[in-house]
Every structure is written in C-alpha cells, then in structure tokens.
CSV table of C-alpha atoms and ligand atoms in Angstrom, one decimal:
chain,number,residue,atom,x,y,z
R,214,UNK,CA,-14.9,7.1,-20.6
R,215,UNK,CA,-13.2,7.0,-24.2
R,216,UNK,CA,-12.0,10.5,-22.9
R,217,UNK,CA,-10.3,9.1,-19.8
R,218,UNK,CA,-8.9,6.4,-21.8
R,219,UNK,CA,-7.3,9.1,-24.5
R,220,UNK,CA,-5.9,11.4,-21.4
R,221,UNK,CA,-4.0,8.0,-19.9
R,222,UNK,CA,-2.4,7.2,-23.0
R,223,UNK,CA,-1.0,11.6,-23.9
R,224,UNK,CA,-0.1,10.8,-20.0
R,225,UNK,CA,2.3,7.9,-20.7
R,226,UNK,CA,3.5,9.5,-23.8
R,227,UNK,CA,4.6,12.2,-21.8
R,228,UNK,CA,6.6,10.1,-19.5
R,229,UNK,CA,8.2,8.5,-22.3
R,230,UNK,CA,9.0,11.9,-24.1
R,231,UNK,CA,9.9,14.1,-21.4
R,232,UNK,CA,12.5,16.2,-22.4
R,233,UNK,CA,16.5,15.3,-21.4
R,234,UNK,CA,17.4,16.3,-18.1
R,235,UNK,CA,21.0,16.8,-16.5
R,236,UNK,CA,22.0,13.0,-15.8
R,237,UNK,CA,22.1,13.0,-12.7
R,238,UNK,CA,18.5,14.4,-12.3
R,239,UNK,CA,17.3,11.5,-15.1
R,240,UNK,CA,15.5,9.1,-13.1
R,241,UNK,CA,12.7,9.9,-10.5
R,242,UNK,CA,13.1,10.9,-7.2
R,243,UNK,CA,12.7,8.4,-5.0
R,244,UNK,CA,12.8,11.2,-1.7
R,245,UNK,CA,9.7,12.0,0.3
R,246,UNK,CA,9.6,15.9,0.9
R,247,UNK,CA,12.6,17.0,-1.3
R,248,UNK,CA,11.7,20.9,-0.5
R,249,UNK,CA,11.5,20.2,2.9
R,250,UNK,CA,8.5,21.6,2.7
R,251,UNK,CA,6.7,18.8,6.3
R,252,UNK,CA,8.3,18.5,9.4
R,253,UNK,CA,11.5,17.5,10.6
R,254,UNK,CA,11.2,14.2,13.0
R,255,UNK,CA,13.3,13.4,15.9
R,256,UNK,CA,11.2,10.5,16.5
R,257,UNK,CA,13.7,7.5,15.6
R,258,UNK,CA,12.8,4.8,12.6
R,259,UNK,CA,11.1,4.3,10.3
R,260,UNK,CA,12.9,6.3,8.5
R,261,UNK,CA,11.7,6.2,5.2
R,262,UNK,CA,9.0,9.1,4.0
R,263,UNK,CA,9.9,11.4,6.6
R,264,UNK,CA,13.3,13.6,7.2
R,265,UNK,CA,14.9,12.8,10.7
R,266,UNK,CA,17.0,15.3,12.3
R,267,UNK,CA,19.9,15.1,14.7
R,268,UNK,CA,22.6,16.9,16.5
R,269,UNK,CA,25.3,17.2,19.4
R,270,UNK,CA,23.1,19.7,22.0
R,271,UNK,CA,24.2,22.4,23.2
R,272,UNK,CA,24.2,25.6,20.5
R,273,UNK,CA,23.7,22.5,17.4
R,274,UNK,CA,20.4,22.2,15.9
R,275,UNK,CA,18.2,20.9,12.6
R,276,UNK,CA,15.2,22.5,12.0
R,277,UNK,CA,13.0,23.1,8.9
R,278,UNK,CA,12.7,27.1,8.4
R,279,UNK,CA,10.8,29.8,6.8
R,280,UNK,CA,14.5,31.9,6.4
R,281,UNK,CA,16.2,30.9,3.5
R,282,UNK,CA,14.3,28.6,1.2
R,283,UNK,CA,15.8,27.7,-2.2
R,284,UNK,CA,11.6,27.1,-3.3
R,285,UNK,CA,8.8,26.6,-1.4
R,286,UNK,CA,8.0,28.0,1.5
R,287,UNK,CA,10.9,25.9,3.5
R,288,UNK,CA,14.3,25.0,3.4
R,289,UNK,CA,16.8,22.6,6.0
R,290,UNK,CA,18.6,24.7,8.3
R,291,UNK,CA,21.2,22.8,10.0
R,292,UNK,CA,23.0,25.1,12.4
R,293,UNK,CA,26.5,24.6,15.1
R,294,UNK,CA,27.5,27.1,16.9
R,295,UNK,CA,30.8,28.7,18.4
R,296,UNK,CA,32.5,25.4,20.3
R,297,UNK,CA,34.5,22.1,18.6
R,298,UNK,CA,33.1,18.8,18.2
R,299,UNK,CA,29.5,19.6,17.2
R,300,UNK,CA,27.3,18.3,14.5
R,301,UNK,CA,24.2,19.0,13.4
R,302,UNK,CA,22.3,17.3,9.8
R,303,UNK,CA,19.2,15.0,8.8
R,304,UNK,CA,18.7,12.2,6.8
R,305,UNK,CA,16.3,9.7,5.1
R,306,UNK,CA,16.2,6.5,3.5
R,307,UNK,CA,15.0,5.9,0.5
R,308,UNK,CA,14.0,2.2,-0.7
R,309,UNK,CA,14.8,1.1,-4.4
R,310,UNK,CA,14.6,-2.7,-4.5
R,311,UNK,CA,17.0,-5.3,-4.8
R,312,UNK,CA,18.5,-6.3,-7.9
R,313,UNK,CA,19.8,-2.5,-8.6
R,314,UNK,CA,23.4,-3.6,-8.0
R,315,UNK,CA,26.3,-1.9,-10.3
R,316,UNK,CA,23.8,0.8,-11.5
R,317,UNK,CA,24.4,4.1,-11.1
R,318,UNK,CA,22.8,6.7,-8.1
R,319,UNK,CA,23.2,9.9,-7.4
R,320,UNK,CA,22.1,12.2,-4.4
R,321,UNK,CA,22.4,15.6,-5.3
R,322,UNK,CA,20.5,19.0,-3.9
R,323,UNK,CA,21.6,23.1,-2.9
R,324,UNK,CA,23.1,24.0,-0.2
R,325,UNK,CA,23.6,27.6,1.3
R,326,UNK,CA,26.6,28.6,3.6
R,327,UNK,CA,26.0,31.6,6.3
R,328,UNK,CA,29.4,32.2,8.8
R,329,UNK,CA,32.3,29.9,8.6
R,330,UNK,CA,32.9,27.7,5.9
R,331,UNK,CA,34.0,23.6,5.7
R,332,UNK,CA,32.4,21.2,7.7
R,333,UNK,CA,29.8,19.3,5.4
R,334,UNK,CA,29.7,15.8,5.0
R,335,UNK,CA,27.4,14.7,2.4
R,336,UNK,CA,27.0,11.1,1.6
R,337,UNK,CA,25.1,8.0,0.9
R,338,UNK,CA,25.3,4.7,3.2
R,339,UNK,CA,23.7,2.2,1.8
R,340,UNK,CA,21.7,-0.3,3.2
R,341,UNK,CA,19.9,-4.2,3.4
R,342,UNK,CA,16.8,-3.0,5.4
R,343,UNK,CA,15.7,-6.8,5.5
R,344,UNK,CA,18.5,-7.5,7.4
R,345,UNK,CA,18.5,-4.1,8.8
R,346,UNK,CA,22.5,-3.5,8.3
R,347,UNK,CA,24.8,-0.9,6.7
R,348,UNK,CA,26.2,-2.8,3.5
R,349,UNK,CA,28.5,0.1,3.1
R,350,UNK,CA,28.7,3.9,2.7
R,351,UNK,CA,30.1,6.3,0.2
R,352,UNK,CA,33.2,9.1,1.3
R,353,UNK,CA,31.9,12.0,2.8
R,354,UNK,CA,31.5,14.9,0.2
R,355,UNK,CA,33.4,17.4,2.0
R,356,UNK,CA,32.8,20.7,-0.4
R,357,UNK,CA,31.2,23.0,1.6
R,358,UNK,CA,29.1,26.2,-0.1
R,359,UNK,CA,31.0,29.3,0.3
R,360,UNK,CA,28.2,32.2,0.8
R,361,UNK,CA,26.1,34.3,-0.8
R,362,UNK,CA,23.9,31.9,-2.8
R,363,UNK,CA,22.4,28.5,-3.2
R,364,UNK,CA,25.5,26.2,-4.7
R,365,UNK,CA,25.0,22.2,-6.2
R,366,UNK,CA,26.0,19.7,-4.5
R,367,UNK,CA,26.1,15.9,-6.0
R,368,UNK,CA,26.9,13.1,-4.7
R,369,UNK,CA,27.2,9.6,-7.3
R,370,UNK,CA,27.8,6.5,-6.7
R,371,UNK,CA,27.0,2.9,-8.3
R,372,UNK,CA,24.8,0.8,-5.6
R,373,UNK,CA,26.5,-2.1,-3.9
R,374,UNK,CA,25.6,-5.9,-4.0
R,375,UNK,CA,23.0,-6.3,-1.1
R,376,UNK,CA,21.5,-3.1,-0.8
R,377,UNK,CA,17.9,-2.2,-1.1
R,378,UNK,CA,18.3,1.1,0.6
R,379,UNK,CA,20.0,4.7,0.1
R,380,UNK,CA,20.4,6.5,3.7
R,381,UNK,CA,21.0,10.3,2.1
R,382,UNK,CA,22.8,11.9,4.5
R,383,UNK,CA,23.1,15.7,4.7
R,384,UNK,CA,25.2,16.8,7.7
R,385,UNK,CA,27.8,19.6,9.4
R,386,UNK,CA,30.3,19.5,12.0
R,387,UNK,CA,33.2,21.5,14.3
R,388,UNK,CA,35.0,18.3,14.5
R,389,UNK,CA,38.4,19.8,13.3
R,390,UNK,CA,37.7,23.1,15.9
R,391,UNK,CA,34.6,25.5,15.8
R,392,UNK,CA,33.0,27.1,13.0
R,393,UNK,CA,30.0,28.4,14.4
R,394,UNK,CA,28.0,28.4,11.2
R,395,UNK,CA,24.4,27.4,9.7
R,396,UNK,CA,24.4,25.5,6.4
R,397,UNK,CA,20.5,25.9,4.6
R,398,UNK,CA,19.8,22.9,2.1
R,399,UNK,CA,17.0,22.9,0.2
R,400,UNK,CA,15.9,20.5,-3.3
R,401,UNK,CA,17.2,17.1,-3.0
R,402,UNK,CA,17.0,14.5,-4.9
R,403,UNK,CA,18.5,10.6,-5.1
R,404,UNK,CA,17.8,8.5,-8.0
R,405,UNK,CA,18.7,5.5,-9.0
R,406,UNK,CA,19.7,4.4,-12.6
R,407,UNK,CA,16.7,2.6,-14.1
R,408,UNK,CA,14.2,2.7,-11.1
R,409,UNK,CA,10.7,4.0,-11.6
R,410,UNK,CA,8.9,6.0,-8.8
R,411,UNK,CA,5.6,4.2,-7.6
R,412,UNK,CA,3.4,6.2,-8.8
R,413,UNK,CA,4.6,6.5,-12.9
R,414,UNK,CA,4.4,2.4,-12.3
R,415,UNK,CA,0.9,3.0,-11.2
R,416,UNK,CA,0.4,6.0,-13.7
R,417,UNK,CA,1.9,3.5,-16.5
R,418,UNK,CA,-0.1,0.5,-15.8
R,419,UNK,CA,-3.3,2.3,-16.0
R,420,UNK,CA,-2.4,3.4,-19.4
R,421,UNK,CA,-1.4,-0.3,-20.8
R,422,UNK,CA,-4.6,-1.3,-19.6
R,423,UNK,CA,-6.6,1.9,-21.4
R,424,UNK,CA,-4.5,1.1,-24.6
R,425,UNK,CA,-5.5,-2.4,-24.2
R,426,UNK,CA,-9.3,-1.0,-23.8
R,427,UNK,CA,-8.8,1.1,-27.2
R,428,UNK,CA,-7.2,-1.8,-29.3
R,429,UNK,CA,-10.3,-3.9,-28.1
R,430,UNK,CA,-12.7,-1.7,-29.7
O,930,CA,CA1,11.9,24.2,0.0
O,931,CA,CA1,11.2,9.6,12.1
C-alpha cells in the first residue's frame, strides 16, 4: 500500500512538471477520439464523446478511413466531389464548465489536401448546452492545406460570456463552384486555458489524499 501511495504522489509530480508544450497544446484535451481512431456517427445529439458526421448527398461524404492517417490506424476523410454547392465535415462538442469566460481556447489539428484546393471552414461555435443555444461562433478559418503532406491548422479564440460548450467544427465545401476534392484530418485537439481534463482531477485527488495518508504516518 505505502507503494501505491509513493506511485500517486511521482504521478502528480509528473503532471505538475511536464515539460512546456507549444501554447496552444498547453492545457488538456478536452476531445473524445482526437485520432479518429471510433466511429463516425450520423445519429444526431448528444453530441459530446462521439464525432458526428454530415454532408450535402450526392458525391459528398465523411467517413473515418484506414487511407491516410496522420497516427493511428485512422484519420477523417471528408470528401466533395465534381458539382457546386456541396459540403461535407464533422464535429463535436466539447463541455468545459461555466465560469471559463475571457480565457483563452484554441482548436487546432492536421489537415491533408488531395485535388483542389480552398474550401475549409474551420471553427468553433460556442455554446450554453443548459439552454441548448449557440452563444456565438468564431470566423471560419478559411486556409486550406495545399498537398502533399499533413499541414497545422489552429484555431484561437477567448470563450464568450455564457458558454459552457466548444462545438469544433471541421468542415469543406463547393459553395463558391466545384472543387471535387477530399480533405484527410487527423489529431485534434481544443483546450481551454486553465481547465483540467476529468481524469488528472480524478488522478490529482487521489494523490492529495495519498499525500495526506503519508503526512499522517
Ligand atoms: Ca488517427
Ligand atoms: Ca451522435
């Protein structure tokens, strides 16, 4: 047991001492399935945990694939083909709490371009999920990878008054006339400025309480 106890306390050391990341990775990820490693639903709300796909029909589709992963064994395909005025993308929401206004977010990931280029919208609309309204969303990122390999793509933002929720939203479309492309996205990540994920407030509990245990003895 005085093992155990030692382990928990090196664990929350390491939290505390992990080594400086770029700052817009510097928080924990608050995204379900970041690899897209699960399955894509189609299956409405609740949207939180899970990816859920969408697009216009026709030759438009989202789909997790084995083709082009960034890691893992999986990456997002999103894919329009030759006609105007498709769209294809997926998105999730990810829940941070209230009280996070005026701090700072960021939803960033890679993104891989095969065929025509432009098209992506990347953004964050953000969200009272108690109220179950849109509080407001940020512009659509708009940079679209060129080709050959995986390119960053980064999204910040500081949250709104009123929101609880991030919907990260990775999407393309032939709006403007077609493009007949597929867009592969792989390694997300949002993260908001000073909020833990879950589990390290889980992992960091248990190790007061074992420090508590040791000073007792
Ligand atoms: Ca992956
Ligand atoms: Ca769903």
């Amino acid at each position: 047991m005085k093992c155990l106890k030692i382990s928990l306390a090196v664990a929350a050391v390491a939290v505390f001492c992990s080594p400086a990341m770029a700052v817009h990775l510097d928080n924990p990820n608050l995204l379900a399935d970041p690899s897209f490693e699960g399955t894509l639903t189609f299956d409405g709300p609740p949207f939180v945990g899970t990816w859920e796909g969408f697009n216009a029909g026709g030759s438009s589709t989202a789909d997790f694939t084995t083709n082009m992963p960034r890691t893992g064994a999986q990456s997002l395909e999103t894919n329009i083909g030759a006609d105007a005025n498709l769209f294809a993308g997926a998105f999730q929401d990810a829940r941070f709490g209230f009280g996070s206004a005026g701090a700072m977010a960021w939803f960033s990931g890679w993104h891989k371009l095969v065929g025509a280029a432009g098209g992506s919208e990347i953004r964050i609309e953000w969200r009272d999920s108690v109220a179950d309204v849109e509080i407001s969303r940020t512009p659509n990122l708009t940079t679209s990878p060129v080709g050959a390999g995986y390119e960053e793509f980064i999204v910040s933002s500081s949250v709104p008054a009123g929101a609880n929720t991030a919907r990260v939203v990775y999407a393309i479309q032939s709006f403007g006339g077609a493009l007949n492309q597929q867009v592969f996205v792989d390694d997300v990540n949002f993260n908001v400025e000073g909020v833990p994920e879950p589990a390290s407030v889980a992992l960091l509990g248990l190790a007061s309480l074992a420090l508590v245990g040791m000073r007792r003895r």
